[in-house]
Tab-separated table of C-alpha atoms and ligand atoms in Angstrom:
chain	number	residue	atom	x	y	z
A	1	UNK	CA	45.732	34.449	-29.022
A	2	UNK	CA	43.555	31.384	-27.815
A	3	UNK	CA	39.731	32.965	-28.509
A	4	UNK	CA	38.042	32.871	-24.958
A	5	UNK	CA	35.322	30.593	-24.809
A	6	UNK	CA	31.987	31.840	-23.309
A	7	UNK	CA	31.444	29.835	-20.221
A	8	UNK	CA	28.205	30.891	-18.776
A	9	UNK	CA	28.820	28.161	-16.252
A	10	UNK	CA	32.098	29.535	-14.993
A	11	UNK	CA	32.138	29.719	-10.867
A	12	UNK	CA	34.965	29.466	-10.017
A	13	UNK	CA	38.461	32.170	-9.414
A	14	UNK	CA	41.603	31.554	-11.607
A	15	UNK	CA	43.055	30.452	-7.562
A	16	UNK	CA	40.431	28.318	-6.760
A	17	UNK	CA	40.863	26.392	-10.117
A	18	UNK	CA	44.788	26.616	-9.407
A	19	UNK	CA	44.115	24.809	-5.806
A	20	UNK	CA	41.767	22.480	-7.192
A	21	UNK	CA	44.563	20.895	-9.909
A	22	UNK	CA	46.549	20.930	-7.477
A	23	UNK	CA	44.588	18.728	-5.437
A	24	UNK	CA	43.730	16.619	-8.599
A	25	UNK	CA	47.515	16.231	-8.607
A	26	UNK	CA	47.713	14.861	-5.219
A	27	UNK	CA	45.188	11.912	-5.754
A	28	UNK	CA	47.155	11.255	-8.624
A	29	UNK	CA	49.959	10.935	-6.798
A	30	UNK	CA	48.342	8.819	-4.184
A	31	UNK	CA	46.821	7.074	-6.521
A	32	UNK	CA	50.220	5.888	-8.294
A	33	UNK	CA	52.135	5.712	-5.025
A	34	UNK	CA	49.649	2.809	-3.683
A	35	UNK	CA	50.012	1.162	-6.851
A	36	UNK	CA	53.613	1.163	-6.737
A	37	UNK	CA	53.123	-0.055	-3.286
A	38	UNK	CA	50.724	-2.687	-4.700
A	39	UNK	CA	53.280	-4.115	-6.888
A	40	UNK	CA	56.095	-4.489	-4.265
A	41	UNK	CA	53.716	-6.219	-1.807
A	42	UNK	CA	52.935	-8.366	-5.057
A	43	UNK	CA	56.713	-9.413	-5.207
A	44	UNK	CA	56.661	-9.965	-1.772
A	45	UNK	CA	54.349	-12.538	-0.821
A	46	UNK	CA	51.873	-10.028	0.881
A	47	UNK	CA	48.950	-11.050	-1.344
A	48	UNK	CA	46.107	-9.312	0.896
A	49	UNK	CA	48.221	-5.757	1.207
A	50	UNK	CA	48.761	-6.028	-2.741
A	51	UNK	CA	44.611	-6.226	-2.894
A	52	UNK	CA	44.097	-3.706	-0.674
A	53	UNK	CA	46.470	-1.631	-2.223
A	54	UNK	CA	45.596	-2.148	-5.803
A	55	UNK	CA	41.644	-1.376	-4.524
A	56	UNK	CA	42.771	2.293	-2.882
A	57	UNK	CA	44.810	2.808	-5.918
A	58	UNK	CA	41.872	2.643	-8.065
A	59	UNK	CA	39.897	4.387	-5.300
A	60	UNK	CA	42.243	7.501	-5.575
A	61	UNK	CA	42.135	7.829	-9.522
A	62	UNK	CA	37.966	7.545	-8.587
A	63	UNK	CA	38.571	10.352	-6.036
A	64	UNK	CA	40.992	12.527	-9.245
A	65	UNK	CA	38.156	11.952	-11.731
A	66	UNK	CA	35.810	13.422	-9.081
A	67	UNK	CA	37.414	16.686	-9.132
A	68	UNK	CA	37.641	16.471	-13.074
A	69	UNK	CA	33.784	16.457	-13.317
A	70	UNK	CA	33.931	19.208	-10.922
A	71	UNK	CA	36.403	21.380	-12.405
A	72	UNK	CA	35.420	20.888	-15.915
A	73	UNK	CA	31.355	21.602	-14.862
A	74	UNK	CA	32.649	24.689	-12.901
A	75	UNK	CA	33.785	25.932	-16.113
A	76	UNK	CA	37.864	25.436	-15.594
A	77	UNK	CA	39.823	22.958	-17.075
A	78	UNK	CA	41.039	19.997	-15.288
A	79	UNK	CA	44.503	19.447	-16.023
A	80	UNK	CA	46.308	15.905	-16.352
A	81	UNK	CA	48.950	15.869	-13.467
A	82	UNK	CA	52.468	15.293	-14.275
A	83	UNK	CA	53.613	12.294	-11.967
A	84	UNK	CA	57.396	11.395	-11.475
A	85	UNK	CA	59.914	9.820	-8.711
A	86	UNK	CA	57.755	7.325	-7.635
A	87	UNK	CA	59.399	4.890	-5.358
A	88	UNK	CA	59.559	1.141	-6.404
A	89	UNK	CA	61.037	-0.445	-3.879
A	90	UNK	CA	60.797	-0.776	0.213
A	91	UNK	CA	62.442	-2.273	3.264
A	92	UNK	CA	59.469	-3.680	4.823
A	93	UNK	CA	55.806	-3.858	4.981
A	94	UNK	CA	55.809	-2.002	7.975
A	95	UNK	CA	57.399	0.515	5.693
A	96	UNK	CA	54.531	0.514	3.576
A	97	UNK	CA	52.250	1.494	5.524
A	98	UNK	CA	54.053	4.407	7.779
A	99	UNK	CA	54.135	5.971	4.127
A	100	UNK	CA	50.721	5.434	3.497
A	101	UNK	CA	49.825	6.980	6.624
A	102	UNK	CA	52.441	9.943	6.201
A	103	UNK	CA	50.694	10.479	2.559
A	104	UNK	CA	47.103	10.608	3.706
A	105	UNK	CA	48.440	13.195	6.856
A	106	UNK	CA	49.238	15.466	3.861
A	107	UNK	CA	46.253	14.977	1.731
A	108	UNK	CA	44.323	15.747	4.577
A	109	UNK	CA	46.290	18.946	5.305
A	110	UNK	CA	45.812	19.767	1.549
A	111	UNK	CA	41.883	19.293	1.324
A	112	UNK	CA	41.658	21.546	4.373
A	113	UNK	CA	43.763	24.092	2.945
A	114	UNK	CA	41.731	24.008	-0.080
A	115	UNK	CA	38.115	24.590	2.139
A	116	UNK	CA	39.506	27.128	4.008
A	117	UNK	CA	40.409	28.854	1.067
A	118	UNK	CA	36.822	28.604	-0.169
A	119	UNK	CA	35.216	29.370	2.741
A	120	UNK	CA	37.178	32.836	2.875
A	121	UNK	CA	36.651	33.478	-0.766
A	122	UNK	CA	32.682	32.506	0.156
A	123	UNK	CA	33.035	29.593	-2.737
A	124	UNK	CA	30.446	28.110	-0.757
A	125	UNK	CA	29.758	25.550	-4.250
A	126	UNK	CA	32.975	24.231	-4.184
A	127	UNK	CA	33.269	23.985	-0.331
A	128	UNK	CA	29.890	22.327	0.006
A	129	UNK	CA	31.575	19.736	-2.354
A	130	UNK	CA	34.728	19.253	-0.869
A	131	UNK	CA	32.737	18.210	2.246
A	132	UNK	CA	32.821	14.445	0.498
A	133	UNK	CA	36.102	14.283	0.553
A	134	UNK	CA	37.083	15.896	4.339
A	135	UNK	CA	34.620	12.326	5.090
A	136	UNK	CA	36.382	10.532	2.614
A	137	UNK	CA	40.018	11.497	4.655
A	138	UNK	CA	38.150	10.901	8.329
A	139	UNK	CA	37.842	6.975	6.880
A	140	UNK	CA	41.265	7.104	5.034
A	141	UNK	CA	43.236	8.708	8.012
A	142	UNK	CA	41.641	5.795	10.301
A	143	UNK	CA	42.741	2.973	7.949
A	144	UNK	CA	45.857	4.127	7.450
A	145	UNK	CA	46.579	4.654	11.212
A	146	UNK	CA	45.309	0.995	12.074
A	147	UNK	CA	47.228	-0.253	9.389
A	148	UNK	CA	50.441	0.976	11.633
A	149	UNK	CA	49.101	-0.116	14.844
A	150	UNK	CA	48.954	-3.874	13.735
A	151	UNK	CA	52.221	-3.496	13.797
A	152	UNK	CA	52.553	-3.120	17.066
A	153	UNK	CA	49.611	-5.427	18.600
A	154	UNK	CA	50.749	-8.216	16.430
A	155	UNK	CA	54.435	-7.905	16.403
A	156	UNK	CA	56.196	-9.331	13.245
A	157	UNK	CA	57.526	-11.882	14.546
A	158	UNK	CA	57.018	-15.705	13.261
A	159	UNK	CA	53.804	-15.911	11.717
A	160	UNK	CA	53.319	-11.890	12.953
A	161	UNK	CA	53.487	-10.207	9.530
A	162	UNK	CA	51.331	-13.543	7.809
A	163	UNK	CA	48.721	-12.425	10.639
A	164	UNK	CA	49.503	-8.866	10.084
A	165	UNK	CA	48.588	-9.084	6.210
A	166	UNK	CA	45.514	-11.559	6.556
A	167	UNK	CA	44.374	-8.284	8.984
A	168	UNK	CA	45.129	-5.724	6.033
A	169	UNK	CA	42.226	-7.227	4.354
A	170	UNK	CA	39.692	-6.428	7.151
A	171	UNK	CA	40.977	-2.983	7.359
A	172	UNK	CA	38.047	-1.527	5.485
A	173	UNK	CA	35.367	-2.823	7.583
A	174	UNK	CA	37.266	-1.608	10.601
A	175	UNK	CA	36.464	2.274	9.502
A	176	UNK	CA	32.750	1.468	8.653
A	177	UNK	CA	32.659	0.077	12.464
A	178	UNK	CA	34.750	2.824	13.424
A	179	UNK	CA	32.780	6.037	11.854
A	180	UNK	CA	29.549	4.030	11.318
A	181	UNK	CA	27.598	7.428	10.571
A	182	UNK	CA	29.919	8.902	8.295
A	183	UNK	CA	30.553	8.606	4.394
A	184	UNK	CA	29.496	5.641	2.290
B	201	FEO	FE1	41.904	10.569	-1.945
B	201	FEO	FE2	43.434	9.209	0.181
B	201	FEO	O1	43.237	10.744	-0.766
């Protein structure tokens, strides 16, 4: 038997440790999804999207490593996720980004889970620090979203989807005009 070692630290419930890897698992996933993405866009001649994408990539391993620290300071153990059937290949930018938007949809719906569950449990520690990263979706959920609606305003025809990926770049600066009082 694996001797128990005294954690005078330990806050958090065997669940709440549970829910926490698993959202570790799901930046992982995001963060290897985009970078997949990245890649393709790469291949494709989309030179901004393949920045922007390789930036949130690294963004969402920034956002796993958060939840490390907090895990492992908590007294649990932060566990490595196992990441598989990522997809390599798409039909269109367009594409892209409609995935990107469905992804962040459920990373949203996951963080909340995860606070409601510590708010029941009266975790208030680990609710007060998910509160970083309910901001953190507010700004993702709004790129994401405009990403899709260029789309639309620009159309993709002619030199649509050269506009349409020069815009990709900006996309950033759009949420800090967007939600100018909230997150960094
Ligand atoms: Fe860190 Fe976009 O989820």
């Amino acid at each position: 038997m694996v001797k128990q070692l005294v954690t005078p630290k330990r806050s958090l419930t065997e669940e709440t440790e549970e829910r926490l890897n698993g959202q570790i698992m799901m930046e992982g996933l995001s963060s290897a999804r985009y970078l997949s993405m990245a890649s393709w866009c790469d291949t494709m001649g989309y030179v901004k999207s393949a920045d922007f994408l390789y930036r949130h990539s690294e963004e969402e391993r920034q956002h796993m490593l958060k939840l490390f620290n907090y895990v492992n300071n908590a007294g649990g153990h932060a566990l490595q996720p196992e990441i598989s059937g990522i997809k390599h290949k798409f039909n269109s930018l367009r594409e892209v980004f409609e995935e990107v938007l469905g992804h962040e949809l459920e990373v949203t719906e996951s963080i909340n889970d995860l606070v409601e569950h510590c708010f029941k449990i009266k975790d208030f520690a680990s609710f007060n620090f998910l509160q970083w990263f309910i901001t953190e979706q507010r700004e993702e959920e709004t790129i994401a979203r405009r990403a899709v609606e260029l789309f639309d305003i620009i159309g993709e025809e002619g030199v649509g989807l050269w506009t349409i990926d020069q815009e990709i770049a900006k996309l950033e600066d759009f949420a800090v005009e967007q939600l100018p009082n909230e997150g960094e």
